[in-house]
C-alpha positions as a Markdown table, in Angstrom:
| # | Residue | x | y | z |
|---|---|---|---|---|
| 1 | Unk | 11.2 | 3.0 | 13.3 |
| 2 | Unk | 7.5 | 2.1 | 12.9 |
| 3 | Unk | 5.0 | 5.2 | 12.6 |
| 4 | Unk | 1.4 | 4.9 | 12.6 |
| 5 | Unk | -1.7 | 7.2 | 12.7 |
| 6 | Unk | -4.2 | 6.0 | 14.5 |
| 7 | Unk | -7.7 | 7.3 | 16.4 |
| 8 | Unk | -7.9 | 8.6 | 20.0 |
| 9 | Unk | -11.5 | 9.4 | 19.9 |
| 10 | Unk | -12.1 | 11.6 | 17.2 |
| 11 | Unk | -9.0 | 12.9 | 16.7 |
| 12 | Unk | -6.1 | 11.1 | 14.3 |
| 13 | Unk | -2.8 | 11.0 | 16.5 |
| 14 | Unk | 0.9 | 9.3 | 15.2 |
| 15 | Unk | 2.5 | 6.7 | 17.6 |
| 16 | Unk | 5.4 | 5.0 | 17.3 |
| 17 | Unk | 5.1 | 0.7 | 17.2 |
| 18 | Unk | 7.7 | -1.4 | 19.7 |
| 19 | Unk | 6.5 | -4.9 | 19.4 |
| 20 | Unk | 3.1 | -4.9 | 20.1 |
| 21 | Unk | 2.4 | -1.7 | 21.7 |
| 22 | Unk | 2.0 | 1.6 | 19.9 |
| 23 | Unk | 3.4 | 4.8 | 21.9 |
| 24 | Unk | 1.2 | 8.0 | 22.0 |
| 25 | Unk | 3.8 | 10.5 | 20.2 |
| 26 | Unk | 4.1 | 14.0 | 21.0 |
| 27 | Unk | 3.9 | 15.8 | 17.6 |
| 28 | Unk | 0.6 | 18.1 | 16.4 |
| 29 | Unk | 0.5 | 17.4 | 13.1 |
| 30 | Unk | -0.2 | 14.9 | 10.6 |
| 31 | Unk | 2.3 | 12.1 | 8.9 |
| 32 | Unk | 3.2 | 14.3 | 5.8 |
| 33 | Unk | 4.0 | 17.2 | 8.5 |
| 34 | Unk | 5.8 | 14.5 | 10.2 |
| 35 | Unk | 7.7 | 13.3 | 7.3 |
| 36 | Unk | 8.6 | 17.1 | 6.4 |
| 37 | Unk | 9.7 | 18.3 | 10.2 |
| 38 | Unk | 10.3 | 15.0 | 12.1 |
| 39 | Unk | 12.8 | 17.1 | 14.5 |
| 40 | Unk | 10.5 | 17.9 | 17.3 |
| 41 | Unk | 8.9 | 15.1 | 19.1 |
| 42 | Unk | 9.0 | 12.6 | 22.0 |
| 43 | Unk | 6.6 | 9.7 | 22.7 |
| 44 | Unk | 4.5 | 10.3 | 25.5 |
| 45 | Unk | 1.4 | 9.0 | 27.4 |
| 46 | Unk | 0.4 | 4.9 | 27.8 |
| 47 | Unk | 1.4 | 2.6 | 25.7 |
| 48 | Unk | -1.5 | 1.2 | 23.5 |
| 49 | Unk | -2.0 | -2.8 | 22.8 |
| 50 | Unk | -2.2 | -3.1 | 18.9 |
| 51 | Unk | -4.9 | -5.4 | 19.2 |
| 52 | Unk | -7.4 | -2.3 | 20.4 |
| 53 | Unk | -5.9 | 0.1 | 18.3 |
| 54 | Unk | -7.9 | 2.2 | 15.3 |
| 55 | Unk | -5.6 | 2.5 | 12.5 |
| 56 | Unk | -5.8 | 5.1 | 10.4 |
| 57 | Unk | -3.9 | 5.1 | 6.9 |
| 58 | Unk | 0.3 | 5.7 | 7.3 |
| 59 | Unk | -0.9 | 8.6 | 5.0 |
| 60 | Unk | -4.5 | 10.3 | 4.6 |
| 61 | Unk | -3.9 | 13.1 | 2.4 |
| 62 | Unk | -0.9 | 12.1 | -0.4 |
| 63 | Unk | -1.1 | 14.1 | -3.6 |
| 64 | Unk | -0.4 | 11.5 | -5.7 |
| 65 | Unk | -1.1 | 7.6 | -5.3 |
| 66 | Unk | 0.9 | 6.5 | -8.4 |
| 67 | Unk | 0.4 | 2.4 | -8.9 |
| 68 | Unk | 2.9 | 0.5 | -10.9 |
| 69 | Unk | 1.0 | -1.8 | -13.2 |
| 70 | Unk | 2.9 | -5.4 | -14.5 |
| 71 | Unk | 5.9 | -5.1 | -12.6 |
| 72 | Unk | 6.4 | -8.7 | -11.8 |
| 73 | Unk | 7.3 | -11.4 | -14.6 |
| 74 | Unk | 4.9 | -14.5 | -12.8 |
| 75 | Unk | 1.8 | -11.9 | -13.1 |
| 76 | Unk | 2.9 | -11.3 | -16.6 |
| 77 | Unk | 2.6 | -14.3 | -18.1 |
| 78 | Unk | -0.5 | -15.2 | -15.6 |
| 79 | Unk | -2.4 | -12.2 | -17.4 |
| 80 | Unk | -0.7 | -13.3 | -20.6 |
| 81 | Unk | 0.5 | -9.7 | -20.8 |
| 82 | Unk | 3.7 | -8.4 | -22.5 |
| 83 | Unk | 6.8 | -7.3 | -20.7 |
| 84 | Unk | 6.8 | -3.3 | -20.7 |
| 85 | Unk | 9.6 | -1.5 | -22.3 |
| 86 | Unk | 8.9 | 1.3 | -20.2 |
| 87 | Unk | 7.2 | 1.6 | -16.3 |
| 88 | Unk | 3.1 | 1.4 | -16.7 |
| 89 | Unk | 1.3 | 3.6 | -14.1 |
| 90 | Unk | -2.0 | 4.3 | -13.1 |
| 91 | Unk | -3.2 | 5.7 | -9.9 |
| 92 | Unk | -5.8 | 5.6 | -7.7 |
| 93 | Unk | -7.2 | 8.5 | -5.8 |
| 94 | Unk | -7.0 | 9.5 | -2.2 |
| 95 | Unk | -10.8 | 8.7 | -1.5 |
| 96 | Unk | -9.7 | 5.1 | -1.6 |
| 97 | Unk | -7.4 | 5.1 | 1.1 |
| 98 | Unk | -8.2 | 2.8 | 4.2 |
| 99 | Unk | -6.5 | 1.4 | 7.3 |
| 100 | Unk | -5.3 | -1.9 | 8.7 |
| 101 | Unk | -8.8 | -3.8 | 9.8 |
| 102 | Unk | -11.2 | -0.9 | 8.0 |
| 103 | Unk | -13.7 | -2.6 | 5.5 |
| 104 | Unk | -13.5 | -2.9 | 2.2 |
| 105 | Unk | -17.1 | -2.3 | 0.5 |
| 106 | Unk | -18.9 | -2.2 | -2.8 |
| 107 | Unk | -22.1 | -2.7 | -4.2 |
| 108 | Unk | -23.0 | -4.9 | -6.3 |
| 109 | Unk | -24.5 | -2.7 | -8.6 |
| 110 | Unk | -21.1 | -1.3 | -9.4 |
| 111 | Unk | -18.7 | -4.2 | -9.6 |
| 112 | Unk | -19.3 | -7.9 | -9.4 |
| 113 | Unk | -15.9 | -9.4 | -9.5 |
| 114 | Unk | -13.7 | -6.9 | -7.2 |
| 115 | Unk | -10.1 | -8.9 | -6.4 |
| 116 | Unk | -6.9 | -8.4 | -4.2 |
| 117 | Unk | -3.3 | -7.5 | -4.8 |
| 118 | Unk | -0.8 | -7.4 | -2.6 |
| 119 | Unk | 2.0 | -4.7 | -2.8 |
| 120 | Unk | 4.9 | -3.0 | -1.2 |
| 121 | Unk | 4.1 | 0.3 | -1.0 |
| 122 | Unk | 6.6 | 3.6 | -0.9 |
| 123 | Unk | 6.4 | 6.7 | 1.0 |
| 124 | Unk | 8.0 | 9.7 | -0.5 |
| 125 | Unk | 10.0 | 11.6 | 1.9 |
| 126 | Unk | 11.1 | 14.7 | 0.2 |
| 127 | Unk | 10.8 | 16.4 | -3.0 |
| 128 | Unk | 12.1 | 14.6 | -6.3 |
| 129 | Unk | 11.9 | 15.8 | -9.8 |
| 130 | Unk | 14.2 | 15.9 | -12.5 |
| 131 | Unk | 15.1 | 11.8 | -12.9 |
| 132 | Unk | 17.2 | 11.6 | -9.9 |
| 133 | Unk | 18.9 | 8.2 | -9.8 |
| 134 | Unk | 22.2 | 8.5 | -8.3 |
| 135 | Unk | 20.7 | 9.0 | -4.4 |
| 136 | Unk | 17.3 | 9.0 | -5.6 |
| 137 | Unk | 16.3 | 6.2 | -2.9 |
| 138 | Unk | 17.0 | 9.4 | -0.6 |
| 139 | Unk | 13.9 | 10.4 | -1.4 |
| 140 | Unk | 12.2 | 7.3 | 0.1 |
| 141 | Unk | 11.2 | 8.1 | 3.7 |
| 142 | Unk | 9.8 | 4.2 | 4.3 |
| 143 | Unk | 7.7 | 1.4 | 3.4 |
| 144 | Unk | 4.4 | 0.0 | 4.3 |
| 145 | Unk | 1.6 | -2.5 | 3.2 |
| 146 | Unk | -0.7 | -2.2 | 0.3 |
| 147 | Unk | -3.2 | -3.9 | -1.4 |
| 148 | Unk | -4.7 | -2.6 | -4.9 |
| 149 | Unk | -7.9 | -3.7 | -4.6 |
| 150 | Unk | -9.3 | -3.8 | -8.3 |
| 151 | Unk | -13.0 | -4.1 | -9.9 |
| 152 | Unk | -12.2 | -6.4 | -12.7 |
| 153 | Unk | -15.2 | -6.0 | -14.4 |
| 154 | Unk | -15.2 | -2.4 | -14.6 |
| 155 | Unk | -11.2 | -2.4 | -15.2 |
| 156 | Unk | -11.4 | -5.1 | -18.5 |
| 157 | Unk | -14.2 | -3.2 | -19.9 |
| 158 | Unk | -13.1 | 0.5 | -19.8 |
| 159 | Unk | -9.6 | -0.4 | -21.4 |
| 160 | Unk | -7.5 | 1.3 | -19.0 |
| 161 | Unk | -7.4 | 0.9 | -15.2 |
| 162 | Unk | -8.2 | 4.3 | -12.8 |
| 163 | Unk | -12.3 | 3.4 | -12.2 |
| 164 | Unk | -11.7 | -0.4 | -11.5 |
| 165 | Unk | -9.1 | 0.8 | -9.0 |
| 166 | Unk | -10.3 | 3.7 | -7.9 |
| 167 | Unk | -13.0 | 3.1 | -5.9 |
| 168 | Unk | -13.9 | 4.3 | -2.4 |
| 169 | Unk | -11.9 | 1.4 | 0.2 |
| 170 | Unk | -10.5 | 0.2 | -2.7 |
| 171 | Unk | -7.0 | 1.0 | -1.1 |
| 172 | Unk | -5.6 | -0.7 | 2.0 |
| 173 | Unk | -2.4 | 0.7 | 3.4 |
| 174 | Unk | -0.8 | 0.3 | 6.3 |
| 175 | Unk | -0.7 | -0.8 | 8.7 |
| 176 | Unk | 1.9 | 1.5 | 9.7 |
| 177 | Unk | 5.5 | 2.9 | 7.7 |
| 178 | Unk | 8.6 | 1.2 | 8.6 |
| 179 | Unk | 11.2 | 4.0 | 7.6 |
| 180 | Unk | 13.9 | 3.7 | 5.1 |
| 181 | Unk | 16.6 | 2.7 | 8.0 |
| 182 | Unk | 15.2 | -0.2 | 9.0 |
| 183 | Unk | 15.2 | -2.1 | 5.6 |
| 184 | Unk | 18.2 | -3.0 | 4.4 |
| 185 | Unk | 17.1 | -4.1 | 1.1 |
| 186 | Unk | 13.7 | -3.5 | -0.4 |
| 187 | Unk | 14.4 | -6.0 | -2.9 |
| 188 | Unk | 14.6 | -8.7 | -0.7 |
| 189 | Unk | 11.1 | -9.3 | 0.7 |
| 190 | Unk | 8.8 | -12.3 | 1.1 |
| 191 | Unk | 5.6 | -10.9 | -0.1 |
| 192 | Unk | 2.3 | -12.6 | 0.6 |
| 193 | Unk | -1.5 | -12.4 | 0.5 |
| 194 | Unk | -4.2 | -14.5 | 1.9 |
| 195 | Unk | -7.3 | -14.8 | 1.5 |
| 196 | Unk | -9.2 | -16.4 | 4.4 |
| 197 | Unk | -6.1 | -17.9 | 5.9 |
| 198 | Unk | -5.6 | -19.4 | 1.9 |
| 199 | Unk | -2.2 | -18.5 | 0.8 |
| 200 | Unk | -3.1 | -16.5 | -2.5 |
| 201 | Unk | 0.2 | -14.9 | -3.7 |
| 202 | Unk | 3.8 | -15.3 | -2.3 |
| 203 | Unk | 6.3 | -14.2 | -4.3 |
| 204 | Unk | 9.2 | -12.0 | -3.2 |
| 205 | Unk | 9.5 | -8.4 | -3.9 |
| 206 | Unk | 13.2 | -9.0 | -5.7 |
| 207 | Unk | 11.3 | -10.2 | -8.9 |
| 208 | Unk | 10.3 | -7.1 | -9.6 |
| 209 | Unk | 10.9 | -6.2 | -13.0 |
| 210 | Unk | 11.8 | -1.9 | -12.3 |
| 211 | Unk | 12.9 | -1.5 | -8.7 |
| 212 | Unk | 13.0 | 1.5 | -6.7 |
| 213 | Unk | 15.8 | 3.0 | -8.5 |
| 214 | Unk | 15.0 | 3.0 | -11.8 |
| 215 | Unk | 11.1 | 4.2 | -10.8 |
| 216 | Unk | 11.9 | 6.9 | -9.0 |
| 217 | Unk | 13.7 | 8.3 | -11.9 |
| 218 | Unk | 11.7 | 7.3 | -14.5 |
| 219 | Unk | 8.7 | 9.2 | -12.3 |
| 220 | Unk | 10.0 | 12.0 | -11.2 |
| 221 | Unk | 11.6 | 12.5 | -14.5 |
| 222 | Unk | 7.8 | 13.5 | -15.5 |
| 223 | Unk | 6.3 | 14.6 | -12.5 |
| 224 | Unk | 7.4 | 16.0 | -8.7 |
| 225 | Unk | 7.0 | 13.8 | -6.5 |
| 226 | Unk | 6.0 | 15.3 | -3.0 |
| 227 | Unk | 6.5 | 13.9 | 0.5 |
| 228 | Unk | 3.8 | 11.7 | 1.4 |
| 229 | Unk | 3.2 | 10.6 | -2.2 |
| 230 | Unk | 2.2 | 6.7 | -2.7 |
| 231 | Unk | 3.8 | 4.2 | -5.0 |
| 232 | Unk | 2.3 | 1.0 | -5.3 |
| 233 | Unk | 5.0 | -0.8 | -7.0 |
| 234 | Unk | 2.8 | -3.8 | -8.7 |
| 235 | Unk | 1.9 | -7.2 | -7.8 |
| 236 | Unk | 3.4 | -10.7 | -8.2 |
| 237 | Unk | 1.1 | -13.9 | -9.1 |
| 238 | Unk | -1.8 | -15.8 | -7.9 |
| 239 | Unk | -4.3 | -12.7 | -8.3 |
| 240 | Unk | -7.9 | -14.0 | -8.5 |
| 241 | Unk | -9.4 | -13.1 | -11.5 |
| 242 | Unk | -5.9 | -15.1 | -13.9 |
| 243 | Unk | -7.3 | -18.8 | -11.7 |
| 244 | Unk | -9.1 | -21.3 | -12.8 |
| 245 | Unk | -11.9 | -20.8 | -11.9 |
| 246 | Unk | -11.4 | -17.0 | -10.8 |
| 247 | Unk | -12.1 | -15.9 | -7.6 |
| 248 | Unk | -13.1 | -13.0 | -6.3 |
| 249 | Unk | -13.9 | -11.4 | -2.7 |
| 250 | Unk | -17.3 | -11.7 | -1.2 |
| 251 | Unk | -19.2 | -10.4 | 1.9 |
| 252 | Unk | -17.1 | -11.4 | 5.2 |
| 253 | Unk | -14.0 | -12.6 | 3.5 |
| 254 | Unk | -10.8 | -11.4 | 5.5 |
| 255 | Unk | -8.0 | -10.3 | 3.2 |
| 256 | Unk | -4.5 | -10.5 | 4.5 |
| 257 | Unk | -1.4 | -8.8 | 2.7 |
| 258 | Unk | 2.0 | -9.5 | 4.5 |
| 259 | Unk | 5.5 | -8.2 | 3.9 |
| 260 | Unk | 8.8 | -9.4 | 5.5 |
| 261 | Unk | 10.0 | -7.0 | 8.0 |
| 262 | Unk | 7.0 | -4.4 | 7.4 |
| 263 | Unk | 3.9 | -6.2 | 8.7 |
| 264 | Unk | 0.7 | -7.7 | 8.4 |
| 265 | Unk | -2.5 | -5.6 | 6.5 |
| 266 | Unk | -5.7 | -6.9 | 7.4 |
| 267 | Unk | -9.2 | -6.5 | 6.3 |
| 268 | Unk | -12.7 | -7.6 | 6.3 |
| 269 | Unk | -15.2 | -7.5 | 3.2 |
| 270 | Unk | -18.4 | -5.5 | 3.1 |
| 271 | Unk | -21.1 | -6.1 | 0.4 |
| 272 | Unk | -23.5 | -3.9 | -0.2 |
């Protein structure tokens, strides 16, 4: 099934995507509520073309937005980084969160060189602690979308990444969750991003260097996790600022993160 949130007026309703209509659902809450008590709903109302559709983000309010950094060999080597013994996380904070089609924006004051990366993103469906592996992909309750949009400048020259990623749009998910059911095999995904219908990355997401598995452990071995918590699990190559020359996003460029079987992610560029 594909769940979205999306705006009827000023209000943030889910629907459920069948080709290229989303279905009004039934259901009060939000998606976390959803993803905790999914019992008690029916699809109701018109059907909505997908083309006129405001998305919201899958999820608004996660606790956690936990990015894995390095996760794909190819990006290694681009960055001329070292394989990691051990998972490297970061995270980015909830006021980054945007939807499919909402702008990405900066100002120029703040970051100069601000680049794309495109990346599967999980949804937690249920509490986790304790280094579950054995059924710890349980826990997933689906897949969407993402793109870890990262100020370069300011992430080389603090020595550690949470401001260059952190910054408000500066985290495209979406555009809906495809749940757990519907894909066979995470590891087995054509990823892609383009930028300005220029094929950037395309990789696939079974060169991945921890898969789900092993992260969800090694996470919630440290820390909860919570339903409607965020993992970004990394990128592959072909990121802008490891080209020669390196290229970055400016004013009106239209980013485009695809994932087999989950969907397409688009967004515009706004410089301020």
């Amino acid at each position: 099934m594909k769940i979205a949130q999306y705006y009827d007026h000023d209000r943030i309703r889910l629907g459920k995507v069948e080709d290229d209509l989303l279905i009004p659902m039934d259901f009060p809450g939000t998606m976390i509520d959803f993803i905790t008590s999914p019992s008690s709903w029916k699809t109701e109302g018109r059907p909505l073309p997908l083309e006129g559709t405001r998305f919201a983000p899958p999820v608004r309010t996660p606790s956690k937005i936990i990015a894995i950094g390095l996760n794909y060999l190819d990006h290694i080597q681009e960055s001329k980084g070292e394989i990691p013994n051990i998972p490297i996380l970061f995270s980015k904070f909830p006021n980054s969160l945007i939807g499919h089609r909402d702008q990405i924006a900066w100002q120029t004051s703040v970051t100069k060189k601000v680049d794309f990366e495109a990346e599967l993103a999980v949804i937690i469906g249920k509490k986790v602690s304790q280094g579950e592996k054995t059924g710890g992909m349980k826990a997933v309750f689906g897949y969407a979308c993402a793109n870890d949009v990262s100020a370069r400048d300011l992430q080389f020259s603090d020595g550690q990444w949470v401001r260059g990623k952190s910054l408000d749009t500066f985290c495209p998910l979406g555009p809906w969750i495809v749940t757990r059911d519907h894909i066979r095999d995470p590891h087995a995904l054509r990823i892609t991003c383009l930028l300005n219908g220029r094929i950037m990355q395309d990789s696939n997401t079974g060169n991945m260097i921890f898969r789900l598995p092993d992260l969800l452990a090694f996470l919630s071995n440290h820390f909860t996790l919570l339903p409607g918590d965020v993992i970004l699990t990394g990128t592959p190559s072909g990121v802008g600022a490891f080209r020669s020359p390196p290229i970055y996003m400016k004013d009106g460029d239209r980013v485009v993160v695809e994932i087999e079987k989950i969907g397409k992610l688009e967004n515009s560029c706004r410089v301020r």
